[in-house]
PDB file of C-alpha atoms in Angstrom:
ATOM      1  CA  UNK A 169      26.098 -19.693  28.916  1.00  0.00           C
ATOM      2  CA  UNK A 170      22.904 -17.737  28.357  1.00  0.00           C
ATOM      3  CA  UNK A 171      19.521 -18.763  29.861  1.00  0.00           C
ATOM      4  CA  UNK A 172      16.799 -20.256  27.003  1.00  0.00           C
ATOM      5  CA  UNK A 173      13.767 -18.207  26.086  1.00  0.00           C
ATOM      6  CA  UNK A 174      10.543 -19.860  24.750  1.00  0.00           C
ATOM      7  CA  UNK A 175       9.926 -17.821  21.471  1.00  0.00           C
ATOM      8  CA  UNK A 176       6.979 -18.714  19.111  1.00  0.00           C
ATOM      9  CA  UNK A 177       7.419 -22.610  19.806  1.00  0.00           C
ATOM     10  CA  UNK A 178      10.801 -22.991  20.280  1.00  0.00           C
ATOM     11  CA  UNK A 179      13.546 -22.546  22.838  1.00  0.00           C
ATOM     12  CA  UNK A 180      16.504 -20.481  21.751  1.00  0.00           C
ATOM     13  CA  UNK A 181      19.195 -18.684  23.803  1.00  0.00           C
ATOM     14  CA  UNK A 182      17.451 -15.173  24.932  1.00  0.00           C
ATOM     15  CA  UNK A 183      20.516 -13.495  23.192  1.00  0.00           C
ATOM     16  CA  UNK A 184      18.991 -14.739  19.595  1.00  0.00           C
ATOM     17  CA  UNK A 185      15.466 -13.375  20.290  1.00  0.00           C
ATOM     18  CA  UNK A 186      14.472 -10.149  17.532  1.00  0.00           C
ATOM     19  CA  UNK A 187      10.994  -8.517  17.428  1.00  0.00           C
ATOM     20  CA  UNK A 188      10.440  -7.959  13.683  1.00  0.00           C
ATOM     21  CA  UNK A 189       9.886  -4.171  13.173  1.00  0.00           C
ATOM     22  CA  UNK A 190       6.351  -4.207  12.179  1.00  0.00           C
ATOM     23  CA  UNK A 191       5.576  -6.747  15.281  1.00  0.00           C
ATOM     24  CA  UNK A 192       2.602  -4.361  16.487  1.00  0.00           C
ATOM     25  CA  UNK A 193       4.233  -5.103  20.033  1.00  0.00           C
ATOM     26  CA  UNK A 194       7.185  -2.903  18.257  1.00  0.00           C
ATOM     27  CA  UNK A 195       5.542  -0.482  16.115  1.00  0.00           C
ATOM     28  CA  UNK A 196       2.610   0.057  18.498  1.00  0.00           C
ATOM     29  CA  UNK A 197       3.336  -1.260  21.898  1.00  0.00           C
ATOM     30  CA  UNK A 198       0.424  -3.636  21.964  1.00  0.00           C
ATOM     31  CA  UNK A 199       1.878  -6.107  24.053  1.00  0.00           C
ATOM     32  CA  UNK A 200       0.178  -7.676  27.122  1.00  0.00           C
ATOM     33  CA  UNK A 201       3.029  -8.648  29.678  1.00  0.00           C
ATOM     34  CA  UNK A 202       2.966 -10.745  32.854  1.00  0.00           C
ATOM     35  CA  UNK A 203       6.305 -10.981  35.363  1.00  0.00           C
ATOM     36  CA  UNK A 204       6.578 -13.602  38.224  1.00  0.00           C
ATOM     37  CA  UNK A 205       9.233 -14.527  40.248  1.00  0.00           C
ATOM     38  CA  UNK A 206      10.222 -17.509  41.954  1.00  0.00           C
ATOM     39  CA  UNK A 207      11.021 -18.632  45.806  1.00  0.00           C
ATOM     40  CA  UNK A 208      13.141 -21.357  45.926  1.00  0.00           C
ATOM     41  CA  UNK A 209      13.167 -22.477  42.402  1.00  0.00           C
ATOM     42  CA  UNK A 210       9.275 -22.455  41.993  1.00  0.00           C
ATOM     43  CA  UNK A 211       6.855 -20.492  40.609  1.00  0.00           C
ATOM     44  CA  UNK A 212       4.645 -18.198  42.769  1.00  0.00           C
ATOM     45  CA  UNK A 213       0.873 -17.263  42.441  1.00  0.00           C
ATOM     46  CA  UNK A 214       1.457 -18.520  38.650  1.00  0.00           C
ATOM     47  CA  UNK A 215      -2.985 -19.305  38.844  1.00  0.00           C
ATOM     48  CA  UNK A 216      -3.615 -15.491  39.335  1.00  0.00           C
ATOM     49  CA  UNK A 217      -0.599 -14.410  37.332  1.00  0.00           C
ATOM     50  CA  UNK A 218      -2.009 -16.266  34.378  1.00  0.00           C
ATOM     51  CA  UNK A 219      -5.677 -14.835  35.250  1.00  0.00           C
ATOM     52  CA  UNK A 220      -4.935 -11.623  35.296  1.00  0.00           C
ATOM     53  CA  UNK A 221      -2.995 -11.888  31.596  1.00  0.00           C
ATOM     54  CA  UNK A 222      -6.154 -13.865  30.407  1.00  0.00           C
ATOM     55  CA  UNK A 223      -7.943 -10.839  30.856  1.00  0.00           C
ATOM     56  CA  UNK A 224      -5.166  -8.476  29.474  1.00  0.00           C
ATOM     57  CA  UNK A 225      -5.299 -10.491  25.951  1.00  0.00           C
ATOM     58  CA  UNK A 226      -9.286 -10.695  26.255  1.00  0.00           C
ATOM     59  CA  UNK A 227      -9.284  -7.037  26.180  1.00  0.00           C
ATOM     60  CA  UNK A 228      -6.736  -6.471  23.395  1.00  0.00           C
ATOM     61  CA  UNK A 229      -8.928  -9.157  21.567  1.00  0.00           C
ATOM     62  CA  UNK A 230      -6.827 -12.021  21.240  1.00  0.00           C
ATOM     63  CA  UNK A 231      -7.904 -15.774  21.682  1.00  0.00           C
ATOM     64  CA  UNK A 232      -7.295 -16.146  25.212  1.00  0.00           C
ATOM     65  CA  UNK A 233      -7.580 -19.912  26.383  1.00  0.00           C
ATOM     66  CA  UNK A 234      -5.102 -20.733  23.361  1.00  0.00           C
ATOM     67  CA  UNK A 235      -2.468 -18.475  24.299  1.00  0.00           C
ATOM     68  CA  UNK A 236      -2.568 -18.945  28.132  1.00  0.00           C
ATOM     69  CA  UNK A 237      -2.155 -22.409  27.362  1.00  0.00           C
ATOM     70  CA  UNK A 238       0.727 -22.486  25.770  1.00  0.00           C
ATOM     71  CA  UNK A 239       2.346 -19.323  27.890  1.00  0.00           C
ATOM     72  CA  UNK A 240       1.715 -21.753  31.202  1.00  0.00           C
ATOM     73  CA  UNK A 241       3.066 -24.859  29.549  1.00  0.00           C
ATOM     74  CA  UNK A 242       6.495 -22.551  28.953  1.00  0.00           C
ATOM     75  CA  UNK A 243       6.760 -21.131  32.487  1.00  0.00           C
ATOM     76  CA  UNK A 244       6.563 -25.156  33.705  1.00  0.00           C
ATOM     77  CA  UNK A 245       9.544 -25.461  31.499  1.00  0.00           C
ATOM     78  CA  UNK A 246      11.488 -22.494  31.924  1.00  0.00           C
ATOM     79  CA  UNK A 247      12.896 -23.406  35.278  1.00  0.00           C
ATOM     80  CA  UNK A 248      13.999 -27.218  34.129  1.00  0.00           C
ATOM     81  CA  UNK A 249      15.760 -25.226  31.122  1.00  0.00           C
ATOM     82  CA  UNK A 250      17.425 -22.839  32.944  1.00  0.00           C
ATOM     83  CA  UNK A 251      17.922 -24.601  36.274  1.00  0.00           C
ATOM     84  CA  UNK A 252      22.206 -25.145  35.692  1.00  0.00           C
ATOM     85  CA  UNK A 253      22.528 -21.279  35.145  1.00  0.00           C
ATOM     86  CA  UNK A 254      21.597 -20.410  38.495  1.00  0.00           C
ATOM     87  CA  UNK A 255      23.357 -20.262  41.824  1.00  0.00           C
ATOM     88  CA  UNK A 256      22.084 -22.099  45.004  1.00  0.00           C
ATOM     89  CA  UNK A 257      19.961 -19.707  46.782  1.00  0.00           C
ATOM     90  CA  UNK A 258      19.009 -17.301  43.929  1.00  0.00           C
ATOM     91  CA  UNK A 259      15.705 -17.078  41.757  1.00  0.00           C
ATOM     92  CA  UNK A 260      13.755 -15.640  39.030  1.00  0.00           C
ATOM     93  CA  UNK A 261      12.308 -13.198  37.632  1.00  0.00           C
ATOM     94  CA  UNK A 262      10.146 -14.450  34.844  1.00  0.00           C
ATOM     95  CA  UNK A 263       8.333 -12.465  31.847  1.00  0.00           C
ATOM     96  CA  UNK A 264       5.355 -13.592  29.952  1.00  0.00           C
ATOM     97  CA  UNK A 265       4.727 -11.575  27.028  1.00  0.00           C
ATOM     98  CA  UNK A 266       1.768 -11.757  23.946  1.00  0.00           C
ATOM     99  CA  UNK A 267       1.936  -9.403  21.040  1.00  0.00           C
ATOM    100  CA  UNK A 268      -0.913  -9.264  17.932  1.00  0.00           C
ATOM    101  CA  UNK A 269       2.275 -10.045  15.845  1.00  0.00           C
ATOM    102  CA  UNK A 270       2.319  -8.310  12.302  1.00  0.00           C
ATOM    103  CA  UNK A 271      -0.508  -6.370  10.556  1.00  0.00           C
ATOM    104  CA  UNK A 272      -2.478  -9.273   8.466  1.00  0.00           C
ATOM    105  CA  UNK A 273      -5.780 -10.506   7.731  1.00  0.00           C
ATOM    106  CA  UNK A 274      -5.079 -13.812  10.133  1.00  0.00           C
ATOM    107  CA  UNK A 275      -3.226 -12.614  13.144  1.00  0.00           C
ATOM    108  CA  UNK A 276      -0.092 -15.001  14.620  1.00  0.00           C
ATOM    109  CA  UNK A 277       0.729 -13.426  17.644  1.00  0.00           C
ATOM    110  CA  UNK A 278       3.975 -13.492  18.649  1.00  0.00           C
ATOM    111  CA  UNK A 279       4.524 -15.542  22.276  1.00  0.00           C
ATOM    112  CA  UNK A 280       7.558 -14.956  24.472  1.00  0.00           C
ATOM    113  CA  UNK A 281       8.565 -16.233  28.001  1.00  0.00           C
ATOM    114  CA  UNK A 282      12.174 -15.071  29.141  1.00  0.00           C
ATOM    115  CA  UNK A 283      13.881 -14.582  32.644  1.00  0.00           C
ATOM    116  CA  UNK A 284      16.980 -13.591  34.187  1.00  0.00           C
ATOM    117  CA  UNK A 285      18.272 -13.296  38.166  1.00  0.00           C
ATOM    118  CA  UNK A 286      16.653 -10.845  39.826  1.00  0.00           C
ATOM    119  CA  UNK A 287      18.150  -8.253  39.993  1.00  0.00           C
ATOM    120  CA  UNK A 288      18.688  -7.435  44.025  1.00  0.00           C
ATOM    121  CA  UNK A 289      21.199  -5.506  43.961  1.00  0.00           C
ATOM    122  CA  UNK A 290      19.200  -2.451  42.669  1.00  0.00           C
ATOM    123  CA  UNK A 291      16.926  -2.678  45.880  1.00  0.00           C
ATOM    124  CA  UNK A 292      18.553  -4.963  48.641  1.00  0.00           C
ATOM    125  CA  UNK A 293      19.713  -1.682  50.295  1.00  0.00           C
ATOM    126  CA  UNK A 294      16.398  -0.679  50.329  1.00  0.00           C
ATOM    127  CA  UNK A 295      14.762  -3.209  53.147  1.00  0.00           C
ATOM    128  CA  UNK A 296      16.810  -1.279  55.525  1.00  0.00           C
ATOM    129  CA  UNK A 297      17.434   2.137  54.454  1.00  0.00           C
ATOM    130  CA  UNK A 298      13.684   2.360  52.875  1.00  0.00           C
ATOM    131  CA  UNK A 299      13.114   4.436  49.681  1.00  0.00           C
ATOM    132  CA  UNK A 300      12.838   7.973  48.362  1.00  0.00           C
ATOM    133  CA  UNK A 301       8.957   9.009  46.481  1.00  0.00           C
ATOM    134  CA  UNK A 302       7.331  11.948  45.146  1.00  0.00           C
ATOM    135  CA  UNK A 303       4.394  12.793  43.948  1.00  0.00           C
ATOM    136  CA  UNK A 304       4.697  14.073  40.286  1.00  0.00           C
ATOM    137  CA  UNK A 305       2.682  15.692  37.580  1.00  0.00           C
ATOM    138  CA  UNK A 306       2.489  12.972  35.503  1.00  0.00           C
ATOM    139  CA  UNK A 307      -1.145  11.774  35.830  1.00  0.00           C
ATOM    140  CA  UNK A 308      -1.775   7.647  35.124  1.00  0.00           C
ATOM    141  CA  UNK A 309      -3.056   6.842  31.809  1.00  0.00           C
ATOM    142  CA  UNK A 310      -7.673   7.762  32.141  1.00  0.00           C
ATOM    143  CA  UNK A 311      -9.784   4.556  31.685  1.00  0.00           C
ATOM    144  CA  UNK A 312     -11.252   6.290  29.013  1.00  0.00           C
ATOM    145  CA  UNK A 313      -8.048   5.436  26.762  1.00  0.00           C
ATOM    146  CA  UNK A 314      -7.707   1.660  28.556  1.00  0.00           C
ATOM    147  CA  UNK A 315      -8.608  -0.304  31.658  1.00  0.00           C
ATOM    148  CA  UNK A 316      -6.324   0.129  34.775  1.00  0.00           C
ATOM    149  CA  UNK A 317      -6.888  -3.880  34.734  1.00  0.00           C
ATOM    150  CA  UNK A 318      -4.659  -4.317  31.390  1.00  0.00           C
ATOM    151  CA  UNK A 319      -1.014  -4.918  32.023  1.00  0.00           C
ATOM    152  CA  UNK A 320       1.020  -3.483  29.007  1.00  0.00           C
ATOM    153  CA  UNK A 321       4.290  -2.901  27.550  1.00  0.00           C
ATOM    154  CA  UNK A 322       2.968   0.854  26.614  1.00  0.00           C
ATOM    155  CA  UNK A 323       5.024   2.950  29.605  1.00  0.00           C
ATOM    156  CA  UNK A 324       5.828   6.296  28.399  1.00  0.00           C
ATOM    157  CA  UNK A 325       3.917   7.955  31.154  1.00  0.00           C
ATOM    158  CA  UNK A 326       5.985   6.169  33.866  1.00  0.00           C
ATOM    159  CA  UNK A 327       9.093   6.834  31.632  1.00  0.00           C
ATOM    160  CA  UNK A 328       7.992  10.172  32.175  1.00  0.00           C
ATOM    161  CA  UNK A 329       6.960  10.033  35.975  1.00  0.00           C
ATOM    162  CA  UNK A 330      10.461   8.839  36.904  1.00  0.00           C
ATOM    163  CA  UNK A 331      12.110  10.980  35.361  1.00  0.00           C
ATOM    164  CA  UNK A 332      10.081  14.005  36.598  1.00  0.00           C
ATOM    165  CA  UNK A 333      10.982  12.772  39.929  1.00  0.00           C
ATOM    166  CA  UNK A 334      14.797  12.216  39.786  1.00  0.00           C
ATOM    167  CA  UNK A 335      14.476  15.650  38.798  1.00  0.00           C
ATOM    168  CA  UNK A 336      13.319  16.200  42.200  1.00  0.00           C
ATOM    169  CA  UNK A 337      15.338  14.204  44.158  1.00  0.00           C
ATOM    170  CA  UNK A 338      17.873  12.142  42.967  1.00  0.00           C
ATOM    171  CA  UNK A 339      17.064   8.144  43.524  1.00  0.00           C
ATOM    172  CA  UNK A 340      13.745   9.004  43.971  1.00  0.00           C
ATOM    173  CA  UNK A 341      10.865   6.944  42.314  1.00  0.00           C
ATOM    174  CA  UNK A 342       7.363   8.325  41.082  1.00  0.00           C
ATOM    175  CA  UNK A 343       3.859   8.415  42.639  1.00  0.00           C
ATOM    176  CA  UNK A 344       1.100   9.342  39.748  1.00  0.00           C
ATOM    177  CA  UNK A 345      -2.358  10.699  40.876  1.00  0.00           C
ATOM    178  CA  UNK A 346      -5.406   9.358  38.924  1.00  0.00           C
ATOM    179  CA  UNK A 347      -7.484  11.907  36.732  1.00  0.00           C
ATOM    180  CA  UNK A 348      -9.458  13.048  39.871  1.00  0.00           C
ATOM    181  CA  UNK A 349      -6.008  13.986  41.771  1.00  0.00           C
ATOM    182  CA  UNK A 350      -6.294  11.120  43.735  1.00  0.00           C
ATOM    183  CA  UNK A 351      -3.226   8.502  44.589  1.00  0.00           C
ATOM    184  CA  UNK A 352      -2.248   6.337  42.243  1.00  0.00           C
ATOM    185  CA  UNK A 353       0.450   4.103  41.184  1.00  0.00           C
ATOM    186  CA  UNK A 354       4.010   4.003  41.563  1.00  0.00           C
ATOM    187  CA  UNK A 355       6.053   3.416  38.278  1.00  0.00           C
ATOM    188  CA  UNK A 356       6.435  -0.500  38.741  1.00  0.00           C
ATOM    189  CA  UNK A 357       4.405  -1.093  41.967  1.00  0.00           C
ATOM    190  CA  UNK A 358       1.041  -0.656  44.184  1.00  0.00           C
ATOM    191  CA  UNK A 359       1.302   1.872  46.810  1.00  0.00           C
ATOM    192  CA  UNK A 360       0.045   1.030  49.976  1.00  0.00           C
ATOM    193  CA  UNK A 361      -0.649   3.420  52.722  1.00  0.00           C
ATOM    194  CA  UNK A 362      -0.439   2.999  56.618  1.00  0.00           C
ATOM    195  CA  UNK A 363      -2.637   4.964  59.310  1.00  0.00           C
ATOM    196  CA  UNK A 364      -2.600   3.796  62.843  1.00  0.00           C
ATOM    197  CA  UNK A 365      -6.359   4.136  63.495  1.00  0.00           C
ATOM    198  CA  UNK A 366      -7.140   2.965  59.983  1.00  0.00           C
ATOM    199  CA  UNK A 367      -5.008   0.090  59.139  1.00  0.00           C
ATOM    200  CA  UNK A 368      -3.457  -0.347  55.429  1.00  0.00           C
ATOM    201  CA  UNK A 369      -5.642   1.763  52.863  1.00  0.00           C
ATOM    202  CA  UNK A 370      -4.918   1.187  49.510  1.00  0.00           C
ATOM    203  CA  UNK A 371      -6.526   3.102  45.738  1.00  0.00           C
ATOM    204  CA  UNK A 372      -9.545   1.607  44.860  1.00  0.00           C
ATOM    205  CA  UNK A 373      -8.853  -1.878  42.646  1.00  0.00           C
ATOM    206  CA  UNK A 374     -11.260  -0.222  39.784  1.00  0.00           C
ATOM    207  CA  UNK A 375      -8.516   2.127  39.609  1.00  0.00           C
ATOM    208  CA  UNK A 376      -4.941   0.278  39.076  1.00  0.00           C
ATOM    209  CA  UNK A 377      -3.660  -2.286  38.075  1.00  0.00           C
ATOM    210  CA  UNK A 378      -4.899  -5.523  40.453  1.00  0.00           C
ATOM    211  CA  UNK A 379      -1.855  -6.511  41.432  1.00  0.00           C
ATOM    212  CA  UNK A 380      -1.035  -9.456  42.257  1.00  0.00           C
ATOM    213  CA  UNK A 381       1.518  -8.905  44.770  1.00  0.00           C
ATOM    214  CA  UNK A 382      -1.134  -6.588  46.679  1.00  0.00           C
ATOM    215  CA  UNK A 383      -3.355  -9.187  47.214  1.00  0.00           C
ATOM    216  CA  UNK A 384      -0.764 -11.501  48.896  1.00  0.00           C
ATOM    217  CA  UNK A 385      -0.222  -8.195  51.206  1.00  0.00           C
ATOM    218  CA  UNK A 386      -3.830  -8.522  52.506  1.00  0.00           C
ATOM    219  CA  UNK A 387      -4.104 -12.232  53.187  1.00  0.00           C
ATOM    220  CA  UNK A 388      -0.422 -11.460  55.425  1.00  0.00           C
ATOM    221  CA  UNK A 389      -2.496  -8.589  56.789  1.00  0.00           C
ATOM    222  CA  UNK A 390      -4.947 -10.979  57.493  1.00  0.00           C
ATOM    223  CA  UNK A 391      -3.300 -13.442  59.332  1.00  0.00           C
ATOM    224  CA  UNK A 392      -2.128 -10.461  61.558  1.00  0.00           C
ATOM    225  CA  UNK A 393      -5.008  -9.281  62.150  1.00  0.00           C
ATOM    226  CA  UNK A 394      -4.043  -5.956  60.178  1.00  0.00           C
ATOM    227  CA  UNK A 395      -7.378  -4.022  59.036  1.00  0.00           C
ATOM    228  CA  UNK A 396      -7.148  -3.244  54.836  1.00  0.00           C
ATOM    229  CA  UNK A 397      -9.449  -1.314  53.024  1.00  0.00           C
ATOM    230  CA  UNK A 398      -9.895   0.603  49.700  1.00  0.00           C
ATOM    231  CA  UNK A 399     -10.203   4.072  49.447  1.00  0.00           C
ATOM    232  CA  UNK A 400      -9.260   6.916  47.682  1.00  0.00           C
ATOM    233  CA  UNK A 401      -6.300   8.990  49.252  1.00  0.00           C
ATOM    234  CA  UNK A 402      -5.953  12.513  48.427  1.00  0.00           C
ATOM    235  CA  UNK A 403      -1.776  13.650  48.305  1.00  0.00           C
ATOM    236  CA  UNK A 404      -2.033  15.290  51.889  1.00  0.00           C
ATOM    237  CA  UNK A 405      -3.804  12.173  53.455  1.00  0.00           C
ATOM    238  CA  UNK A 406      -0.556  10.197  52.177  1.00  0.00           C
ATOM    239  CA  UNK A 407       1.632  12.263  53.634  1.00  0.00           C
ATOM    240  CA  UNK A 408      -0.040  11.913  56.826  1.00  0.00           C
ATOM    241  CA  UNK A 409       0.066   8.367  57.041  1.00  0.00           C
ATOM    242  CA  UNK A 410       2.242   5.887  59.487  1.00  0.00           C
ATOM    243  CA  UNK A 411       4.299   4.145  56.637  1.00  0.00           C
ATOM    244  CA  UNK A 412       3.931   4.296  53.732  1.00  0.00           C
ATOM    245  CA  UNK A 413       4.898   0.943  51.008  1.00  0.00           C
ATOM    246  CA  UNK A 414       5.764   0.147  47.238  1.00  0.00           C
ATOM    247  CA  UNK A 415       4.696  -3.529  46.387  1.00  0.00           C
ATOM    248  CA  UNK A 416       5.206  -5.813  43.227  1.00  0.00           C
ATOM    249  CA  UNK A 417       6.467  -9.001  42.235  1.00  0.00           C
ATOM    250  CA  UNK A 418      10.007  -8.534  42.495  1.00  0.00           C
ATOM    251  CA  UNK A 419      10.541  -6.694  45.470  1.00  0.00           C
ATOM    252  CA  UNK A 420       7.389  -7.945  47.740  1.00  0.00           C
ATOM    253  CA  UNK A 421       7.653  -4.757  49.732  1.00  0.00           C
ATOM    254  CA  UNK A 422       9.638  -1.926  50.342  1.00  0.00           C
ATOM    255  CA  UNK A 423       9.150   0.474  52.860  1.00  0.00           C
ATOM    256  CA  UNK A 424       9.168   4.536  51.386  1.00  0.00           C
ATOM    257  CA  UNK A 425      10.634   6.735  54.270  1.00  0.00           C
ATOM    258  CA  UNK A 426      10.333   9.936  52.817  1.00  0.00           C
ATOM    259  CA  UNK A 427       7.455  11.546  50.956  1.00  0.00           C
ATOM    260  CA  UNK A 428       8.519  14.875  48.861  1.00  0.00           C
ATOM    261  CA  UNK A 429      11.220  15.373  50.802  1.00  0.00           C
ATOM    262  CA  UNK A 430       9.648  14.815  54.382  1.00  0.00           C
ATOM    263  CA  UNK A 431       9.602  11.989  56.560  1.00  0.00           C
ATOM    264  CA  UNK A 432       7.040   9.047  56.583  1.00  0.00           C
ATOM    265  CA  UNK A 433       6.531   8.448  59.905  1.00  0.00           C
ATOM    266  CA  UNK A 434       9.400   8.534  61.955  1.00  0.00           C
ATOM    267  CA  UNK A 435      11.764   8.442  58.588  1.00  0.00           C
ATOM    268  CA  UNK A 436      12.840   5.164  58.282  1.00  0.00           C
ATOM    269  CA  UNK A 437      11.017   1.309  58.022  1.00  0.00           C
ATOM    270  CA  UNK A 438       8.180   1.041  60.767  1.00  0.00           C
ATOM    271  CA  UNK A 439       6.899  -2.158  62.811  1.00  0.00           C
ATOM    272  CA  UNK A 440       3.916  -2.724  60.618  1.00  0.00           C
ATOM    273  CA  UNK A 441       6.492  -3.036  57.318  1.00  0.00           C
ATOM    274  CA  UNK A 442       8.684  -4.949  59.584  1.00  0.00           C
ATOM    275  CA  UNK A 443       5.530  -7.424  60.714  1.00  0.00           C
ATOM    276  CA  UNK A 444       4.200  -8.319  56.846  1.00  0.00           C
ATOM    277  CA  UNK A 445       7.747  -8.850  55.525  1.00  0.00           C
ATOM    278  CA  UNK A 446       8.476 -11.371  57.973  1.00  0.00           C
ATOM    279  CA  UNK A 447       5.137 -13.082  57.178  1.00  0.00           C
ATOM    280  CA  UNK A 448       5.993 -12.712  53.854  1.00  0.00           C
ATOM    281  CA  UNK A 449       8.969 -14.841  54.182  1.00  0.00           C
ATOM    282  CA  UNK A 450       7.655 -17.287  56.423  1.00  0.00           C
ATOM    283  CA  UNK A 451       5.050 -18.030  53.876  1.00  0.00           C
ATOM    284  CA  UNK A 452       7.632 -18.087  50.365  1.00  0.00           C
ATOM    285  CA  UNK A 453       9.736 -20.166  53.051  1.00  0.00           C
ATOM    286  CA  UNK A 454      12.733 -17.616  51.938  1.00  0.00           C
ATOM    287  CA  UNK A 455      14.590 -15.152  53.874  1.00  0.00           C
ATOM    288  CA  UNK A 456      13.327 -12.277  51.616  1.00  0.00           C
ATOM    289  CA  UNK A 457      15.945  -9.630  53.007  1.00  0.00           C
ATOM    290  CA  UNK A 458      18.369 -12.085  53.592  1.00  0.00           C
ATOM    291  CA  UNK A 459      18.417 -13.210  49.965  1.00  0.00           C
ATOM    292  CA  UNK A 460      18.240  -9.591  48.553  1.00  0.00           C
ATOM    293  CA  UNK A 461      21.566  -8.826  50.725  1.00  0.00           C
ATOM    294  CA  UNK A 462      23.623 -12.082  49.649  1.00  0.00           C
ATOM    295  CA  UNK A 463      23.016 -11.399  45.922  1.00  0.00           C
ATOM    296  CA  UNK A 464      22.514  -8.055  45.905  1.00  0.00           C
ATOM    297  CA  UNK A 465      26.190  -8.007  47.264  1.00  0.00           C
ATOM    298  CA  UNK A 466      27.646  -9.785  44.417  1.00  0.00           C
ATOM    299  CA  UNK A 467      26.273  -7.344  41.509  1.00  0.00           C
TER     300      UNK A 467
END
């Protein structure tokens, strides 16, 4: 049985869902995307999840409050609709996407929500073993071409990056620099750095992407009593640092151990990473690791 997809109005099996070849979001990769996942069946940080893709369809100049209506009134229903095809103990991952639609002189964008299991097993390993980066050539896209605020389907540069870096190393995943040589992004996650005598330093928010994910690292911070604080990081201030973290929505936070081929720290997952992902699941109420583990297991 295949999960249900909200597409254009109507749900359909996810299977049956075709982006016409002149969809812009085809031809042109205009497509504003949002991912969430859930804990426990539900929904997490949908408000700034739906905020943040308000702003990515205000700046490709679509009617906003319309479309973030009716995107929010599908993620309500996508867990009802789906909620059989699940086992006990799993969840989520949830995508929201908006294209223009076709070329014409009255626009009808095309409006998707879809979601499948997350997909542990391509990371549960990584809570304990901690993950491989490097810092490649690939630069993230300049604001001159579009804000680092816009969340987007158009990827080619971390296409790129990642594969610039399995190059490298194999399994390992991409850090860009900014225009200015300063740190960046990963490919699919905010990197977060750790210095003893400076606390968690992260790239400046005006910068990349505001994630979402991020911000739910600094309120845990918070309530540890953890010092955060924006900055920009040149390459050899990274690789100076404590530990050393990818974050996003599916994964929360993984810990990266080695940094071009050298250790982070002491080379594996520190007490600081060890500290927030507890929090973490204390506050989802889920066994974060745990969870990863159990399905990751079973493929």
């Amino acid at each position: 049985m295949k999960s249900l997809a909200y597409w254009n109005g109507t749900w359909v099996p996810s299977t049956d869902i075709s982006i016409p070849l002149d969809d812009l979001g085809f031809s042109m990769g205009i497509t504003a995307i949002e991912r969430l996942r859930t804990f426990g069946g539900k929904l997490f940080r949908t408000k700034q999840h739906l905020g943040r893709f308000r702003r990515s369809l205000e700046i490709l100049g679509l009617d906003a409050t319309p479309l973030c209506q009716e995107v929010e009134a599908a993620l309500a229903d996508f867990g009802q609709r789906n909620e059989a095809l699940i086992a006990e103990g799993n969840d989520w991952s949830v995508t929201a996407f908006v294209t223009p639609g076709k070329i014409a002189s009255i626009p009808k964008p095309t409006v998707c929500v879809h979601g499948f299991p997350i997909p542990f097993q391509n990371w549960a390993e990584q809570f304990e073993t901690g993950v491989k980066a490097v810092l490649v050539k690939t630069r993230q896209i300049p604001e001159n071409c579009w804000p680092a605020e816009l969340k987007c389907r158009s990827r080619m540069h971390y296409y790129l990056a990642d594969r610039e870096a399995e190059s490298q190393q194999a399994g390992a995943r991409a850090i860009l620099l900014d225009q200015d040589g300063f740190v960046g992004e990963g490919t699919t996650a905010n990197v977060v750095a750790y210095f003893a005598d400076r606390g968690l330093v992260t790239p400046r928010r005006s910068k990349v992407l505001p994630g979402v994910t991020q911000e739910v690292l600094y309120e845990l911070a918070d309530s540890l009593g953890i010092p955060h604080t924006e900055a920009d990081l040149l390459p050899e201030e990274l690789a100076k640092a404590d530990e050393i973290f990818f974050t996003s929505t599916s994964i929360c936070l993984l810990p990266v151990v080695r940094l071009d081929g050298n250790p982070v720290g002491a080379g594996k997952p520190g007490a600081i990473f060890d500290r927030l992902l507890a929090a973490w699941s204390e506050l989802v109420e889920v066994d974060i690791v745990g969870q990863a583990l159990r399905f990751g297991a079973r493929g």
